[in-house]
Amino acid sequence: MTELVEATRKNEVGMLDNYWAISDDRQVCHIYERFQDSAAIINHMQSFGPKFSERFFEILKPTRFVIYGTPSAEVKDAVAAFNPVYMTPLAGFRKHSANDC
């Protein structure tokens, strides 16, 4: 995880957020990623695959894949195997502060 997060932070233009959280019993892990656009998602997938996918899927089994926003058809095709739930923007805002996690 540390290696993946650091490689993503340093090398991936267009990835805006990458947060990992784990439950107290260490049975549930949530990963939140936010991207500038669909091109950044494709770039992330191309970088992630060869370097990290084997190790990642050895220790984590995705059970839910939620995509917020309006991804391109290319992104939808690329993640189809995860059977994602798509959530279309409706309303809201985001405040930025020094205390953001």
Short mmCIF file of N, CA and C in Angstrom, two decimals:
data_model
loop_
_atom_site.label_atom_id
_atom_site.label_comp_id
_atom_site.label_asym_id
_atom_site.label_seq_id
_atom_site.Cartn_x
_atom_site.Cartn_y
_atom_site.Cartn_z
N MET A 1 0.82 -1.18 0.00
CA MET A 1 0.00 0.00 0.00
C MET A 1 0.87 1.26 0.00
N THR A 2 1.83 1.29 0.88
CA THR A 2 2.69 2.48 0.96
C THR A 2 3.41 2.73 -0.36
N GLU A 3 3.93 1.68 -0.94
CA GLU A 3 4.63 1.81 -2.23
C GLU A 3 3.69 2.29 -3.32
N LEU A 4 2.49 1.72 -3.37
CA LEU A 4 1.51 2.12 -4.37
C LEU A 4 1.10 3.57 -4.20
N VAL A 5 0.78 3.97 -2.98
CA VAL A 5 0.35 5.35 -2.72
C VAL A 5 1.46 6.33 -3.10
N GLU A 6 2.69 6.02 -2.73
CA GLU A 6 3.81 6.92 -3.02
C GLU A 6 4.07 7.00 -4.52
N ALA A 7 4.03 5.88 -5.21
CA ALA A 7 4.24 5.88 -6.67
C ALA A 7 3.15 6.68 -7.36
N THR A 8 1.93 6.54 -6.90
CA THR A 8 0.81 7.28 -7.47
C THR A 8 0.96 8.77 -7.21
N ARG A 9 1.33 9.12 -5.98
CA ARG A 9 1.48 10.54 -5.62
C ARG A 9 2.55 11.20 -6.47
N LYS A 10 3.66 10.53 -6.65
CA LYS A 10 4.79 11.13 -7.37
C LYS A 10 4.62 11.13 -8.88
N ASN A 11 4.01 10.08 -9.43
CA ASN A 11 4.11 9.85 -10.86
C ASN A 11 2.84 10.05 -11.68
N GLU A 12 1.71 10.20 -11.03
CA GLU A 12 0.47 10.24 -11.81
C GLU A 12 -0.14 11.63 -11.82
N VAL A 13 -0.02 12.25 -12.96
CA VAL A 13 -0.67 13.55 -13.17
C VAL A 13 -2.17 13.28 -13.32
N GLY A 14 -2.96 14.06 -12.65
CA GLY A 14 -4.41 13.91 -12.78
C GLY A 14 -5.07 13.12 -11.68
N MET A 15 -4.29 12.46 -10.82
CA MET A 15 -4.90 11.84 -9.64
C MET A 15 -4.91 12.89 -8.55
N LEU A 16 -6.10 13.23 -8.10
CA LEU A 16 -6.25 14.33 -7.15
C LEU A 16 -6.27 13.87 -5.70
N ASP A 17 -6.84 12.71 -5.43
CA ASP A 17 -6.93 12.18 -4.07
C ASP A 17 -6.71 10.68 -4.11
N ASN A 18 -6.08 10.16 -3.06
CA ASN A 18 -5.90 8.73 -2.89
C ASN A 18 -5.84 8.46 -1.39
N TYR A 19 -6.91 7.92 -0.85
CA TYR A 19 -7.01 7.66 0.59
C TYR A 19 -7.37 6.20 0.83
N TRP A 20 -6.74 5.61 1.81
CA TRP A 20 -7.04 4.24 2.24
C TRP A 20 -7.50 4.30 3.70
N ALA A 21 -8.51 3.50 4.03
CA ALA A 21 -8.98 3.39 5.41
C ALA A 21 -9.31 1.93 5.69
N ILE A 22 -9.04 1.50 6.94
CA ILE A 22 -9.29 0.10 7.29
C ILE A 22 -10.08 0.03 8.59
N SER A 23 -10.95 -0.97 8.66
CA SER A 23 -11.77 -1.15 9.86
C SER A 23 -10.92 -1.66 11.02
N ASP A 24 -11.43 -1.49 12.24
CA ASP A 24 -10.71 -1.92 13.43
C ASP A 24 -10.34 -3.41 13.40
N ASP A 25 -11.22 -4.24 12.82
CA ASP A 25 -10.93 -5.68 12.77
C ASP A 25 -10.09 -6.06 11.55
N ARG A 26 -9.71 -5.05 10.75
CA ARG A 26 -8.85 -5.21 9.58
C ARG A 26 -9.45 -6.12 8.51
N GLN A 27 -10.78 -6.17 8.48
CA GLN A 27 -11.46 -7.01 7.50
C GLN A 27 -12.03 -6.22 6.32
N VAL A 28 -12.17 -4.91 6.51
CA VAL A 28 -12.74 -4.06 5.46
C VAL A 28 -11.80 -2.91 5.18
N CYS A 29 -11.47 -2.73 3.93
CA CYS A 29 -10.60 -1.63 3.51
C CYS A 29 -11.34 -0.83 2.44
N HIS A 30 -11.43 0.46 2.64
CA HIS A 30 -12.01 1.35 1.63
C HIS A 30 -10.88 2.14 0.98
N ILE A 31 -10.94 2.24 -0.31
CA ILE A 31 -9.96 3.03 -1.06
C ILE A 31 -10.74 4.07 -1.84
N TYR A 32 -10.40 5.33 -1.61
CA TYR A 32 -11.05 6.45 -2.28
C TYR A 32 -10.03 7.09 -3.20
N GLU A 33 -10.36 7.13 -4.48
CA GLU A 33 -9.51 7.78 -5.46
C GLU A 33 -10.35 8.80 -6.22
N ARG A 34 -9.77 9.95 -6.46
CA ARG A 34 -10.46 11.00 -7.23
C ARG A 34 -9.50 11.47 -8.32
N PHE A 35 -10.04 11.58 -9.52
CA PHE A 35 -9.24 11.91 -10.68
C PHE A 35 -9.72 13.19 -11.35
N GLN A 36 -8.81 13.84 -12.03
CA GLN A 36 -9.12 15.07 -12.76
C GLN A 36 -10.09 14.79 -13.90
N ASP A 37 -9.89 13.69 -14.60
CA ASP A 37 -10.72 13.37 -15.75
C ASP A 37 -10.56 11.89 -16.10
N SER A 38 -11.26 11.46 -17.12
CA SER A 38 -11.20 10.05 -17.54
C SER A 38 -9.81 9.66 -18.02
N ALA A 39 -9.11 10.55 -18.67
CA ALA A 39 -7.75 10.25 -19.14
C ALA A 39 -6.85 9.91 -17.96
N ALA A 40 -7.02 10.58 -16.84
CA ALA A 40 -6.21 10.30 -15.65
C ALA A 40 -6.54 8.92 -15.08
N ILE A 41 -7.79 8.51 -15.18
CA ILE A 41 -8.17 7.17 -14.71
C ILE A 41 -7.49 6.11 -15.57
N ILE A 42 -7.54 6.28 -16.88
CA ILE A 42 -6.89 5.33 -17.79
C ILE A 42 -5.39 5.30 -17.52
N ASN A 43 -4.78 6.45 -17.33
CA ASN A 43 -3.35 6.51 -17.01
C ASN A 43 -3.05 5.73 -15.72
N HIS A 44 -3.89 5.92 -14.71
CA HIS A 44 -3.71 5.20 -13.45
C HIS A 44 -3.80 3.69 -13.66
N MET A 45 -4.78 3.26 -14.40
CA MET A 45 -4.95 1.83 -14.64
C MET A 45 -3.76 1.25 -15.40
N GLN A 46 -3.23 1.99 -16.34
CA GLN A 46 -2.07 1.52 -17.10
C GLN A 46 -0.82 1.46 -16.23
N SER A 47 -0.68 2.39 -15.30
CA SER A 47 0.46 2.38 -14.39
C SER A 47 0.31 1.30 -13.31
N PHE A 48 -0.89 1.18 -12.78
CA PHE A 48 -1.18 0.25 -11.69
C PHE A 48 -1.01 -1.20 -12.13
N GLY A 49 -1.58 -1.53 -13.27
CA GLY A 49 -1.62 -2.92 -13.73
C GLY A 49 -0.30 -3.65 -13.68
N PRO A 50 0.68 -3.22 -14.47
CA PRO A 50 1.94 -3.97 -14.51
C PRO A 50 2.73 -3.94 -13.21
N LYS A 51 2.60 -2.87 -12.44
CA LYS A 51 3.43 -2.71 -11.25
C LYS A 51 2.80 -3.29 -9.98
N PHE A 52 1.48 -3.22 -9.86
CA PHE A 52 0.87 -3.50 -8.57
C PHE A 52 -0.30 -4.48 -8.57
N SER A 53 -0.91 -4.75 -9.70
CA SER A 53 -2.17 -5.51 -9.68
C SER A 53 -2.04 -6.89 -9.07
N GLU A 54 -0.98 -7.62 -9.37
CA GLU A 54 -0.84 -8.97 -8.83
C GLU A 54 -0.79 -8.95 -7.30
N ARG A 55 0.06 -8.11 -6.74
CA ARG A 55 0.17 -8.03 -5.27
C ARG A 55 -1.12 -7.50 -4.64
N PHE A 56 -1.73 -6.50 -5.27
CA PHE A 56 -2.96 -5.90 -4.75
C PHE A 56 -4.06 -6.96 -4.63
N PHE A 57 -4.29 -7.71 -5.70
CA PHE A 57 -5.38 -8.68 -5.70
C PHE A 57 -5.07 -9.94 -4.91
N GLU A 58 -3.82 -10.14 -4.52
CA GLU A 58 -3.48 -11.23 -3.61
C GLU A 58 -3.96 -10.94 -2.19
N ILE A 59 -4.00 -9.66 -1.82
CA ILE A 59 -4.36 -9.33 -0.44
C ILE A 59 -5.72 -8.67 -0.28
N LEU A 60 -6.27 -8.13 -1.36
CA LEU A 60 -7.57 -7.47 -1.29
C LEU A 60 -8.52 -8.05 -2.34
N LYS A 61 -9.76 -8.27 -1.92
CA LYS A 61 -10.79 -8.75 -2.84
C LYS A 61 -11.86 -7.67 -2.94
N PRO A 62 -11.89 -6.94 -4.05
CA PRO A 62 -12.91 -5.90 -4.19
C PRO A 62 -14.32 -6.49 -4.14
N THR A 63 -15.15 -5.90 -3.31
CA THR A 63 -16.54 -6.35 -3.21
C THR A 63 -17.51 -5.31 -3.72
N ARG A 64 -17.06 -4.08 -3.84
CA ARG A 64 -17.91 -3.00 -4.33
C ARG A 64 -17.04 -1.98 -5.02
N PHE A 65 -17.51 -1.51 -6.15
CA PHE A 65 -16.76 -0.56 -6.97
C PHE A 65 -17.76 0.53 -7.35
N VAL A 66 -17.58 1.73 -6.82
CA VAL A 66 -18.50 2.83 -7.06
C VAL A 66 -17.77 3.94 -7.79
N ILE A 67 -18.36 4.41 -8.87
CA ILE A 67 -17.76 5.49 -9.65
C ILE A 67 -18.72 6.68 -9.61
N TYR A 68 -18.19 7.80 -9.13
CA TYR A 68 -18.95 9.04 -9.08
C TYR A 68 -18.51 9.92 -10.24
N GLY A 69 -19.45 10.55 -10.90
CA GLY A 69 -19.09 11.44 -12.00
C GLY A 69 -19.60 10.91 -13.33
N THR A 70 -18.93 11.34 -14.38
CA THR A 70 -19.35 10.98 -15.74
C THR A 70 -18.15 10.43 -16.51
N PRO A 71 -17.77 9.19 -16.24
CA PRO A 71 -16.61 8.61 -16.91
C PRO A 71 -16.86 8.39 -18.40
N SER A 72 -15.78 8.36 -19.14
CA SER A 72 -15.86 8.11 -20.57
C SER A 72 -16.24 6.65 -20.84
N ALA A 73 -16.62 6.38 -22.08
CA ALA A 73 -16.92 5.01 -22.48
C ALA A 73 -15.68 4.12 -22.32
N GLU A 74 -14.50 4.69 -22.57
CA GLU A 74 -13.25 3.93 -22.41
C GLU A 74 -13.06 3.49 -20.96
N VAL A 75 -13.33 4.37 -20.01
CA VAL A 75 -13.23 4.01 -18.59
C VAL A 75 -14.26 2.95 -18.26
N LYS A 76 -15.49 3.13 -18.71
CA LYS A 76 -16.53 2.14 -18.43
C LYS A 76 -16.15 0.76 -18.95
N ASP A 77 -15.59 0.71 -20.14
CA ASP A 77 -15.14 -0.57 -20.70
C ASP A 77 -14.01 -1.16 -19.86
N ALA A 78 -13.09 -0.31 -19.42
CA ALA A 78 -11.92 -0.78 -18.68
C ALA A 78 -12.27 -1.35 -17.31
N VAL A 79 -13.35 -0.88 -16.69
CA VAL A 79 -13.71 -1.34 -15.34
C VAL A 79 -14.93 -2.25 -15.33
N ALA A 80 -15.42 -2.61 -16.48
CA ALA A 80 -16.66 -3.40 -16.58
C ALA A 80 -16.58 -4.70 -15.77
N ALA A 81 -15.43 -5.33 -15.71
CA ALA A 81 -15.28 -6.60 -14.98
C ALA A 81 -15.58 -6.46 -13.48
N PHE A 82 -15.48 -5.24 -12.95
CA PHE A 82 -15.75 -5.00 -11.53
C PHE A 82 -17.24 -4.76 -11.25
N ASN A 83 -18.04 -4.74 -12.31
CA ASN A 83 -19.49 -4.51 -12.18
C ASN A 83 -19.77 -3.28 -11.33
N PRO A 84 -19.24 -2.12 -11.74
CA PRO A 84 -19.36 -0.92 -10.91
C PRO A 84 -20.78 -0.37 -10.83
N VAL A 85 -21.02 0.35 -9.76
CA VAL A 85 -22.23 1.15 -9.60
C VAL A 85 -21.83 2.57 -10.02
N TYR A 86 -22.61 3.17 -10.90
CA TYR A 86 -22.33 4.53 -11.36
C TYR A 86 -23.27 5.50 -10.66
N MET A 87 -22.68 6.54 -10.09
CA MET A 87 -23.44 7.57 -9.41
C MET A 87 -23.23 8.88 -10.15
N THR A 88 -24.30 9.38 -10.75
CA THR A 88 -24.24 10.61 -11.52
C THR A 88 -24.36 11.82 -10.61
N PRO A 89 -23.55 12.86 -10.84
CA PRO A 89 -23.63 14.06 -9.99
C PRO A 89 -25.05 14.63 -9.96
N LEU A 90 -25.46 15.06 -8.77
CA LEU A 90 -26.78 15.64 -8.59
C LEU A 90 -26.67 17.03 -7.98
N ALA A 91 -25.95 17.15 -6.88
CA ALA A 91 -25.75 18.45 -6.22
C ALA A 91 -24.67 18.30 -5.17
N GLY A 92 -24.12 19.42 -4.70
CA GLY A 92 -23.14 19.38 -3.62
C GLY A 92 -21.99 20.33 -3.82
N PHE A 93 -21.02 20.26 -2.91
CA PHE A 93 -19.82 21.09 -2.98
C PHE A 93 -18.72 20.42 -2.18
N ARG A 94 -17.53 20.94 -2.32
CA ARG A 94 -16.39 20.45 -1.54
C ARG A 94 -15.62 21.65 -1.04
N LYS A 95 -15.38 21.69 0.27
CA LYS A 95 -14.55 22.73 0.86
C LYS A 95 -13.17 22.16 1.06
N HIS A 96 -12.18 22.96 0.81
CA HIS A 96 -10.79 22.56 1.05
C HIS A 96 -10.28 23.29 2.28
N SER A 97 -9.61 22.55 3.16
CA SER A 97 -9.04 23.18 4.35
C SER A 97 -7.73 22.48 4.68
N ALA A 98 -6.98 23.08 5.56
CA ALA A 98 -5.72 22.50 6.01
C ALA A 98 -5.94 21.22 6.80
N ASN A 99 -7.16 21.00 7.27
CA ASN A 99 -7.46 19.81 8.08
C ASN A 99 -8.00 18.65 7.27
N ASP A 100 -8.06 18.77 5.94
CA ASP A 100 -8.54 17.65 5.12
C ASP A 100 -7.63 16.46 5.32
N CYS A 101 -8.24 15.27 5.36
CA CYS A 101 -7.45 14.05 5.53
C CYS A 101 -6.76 13.67 4.26
#
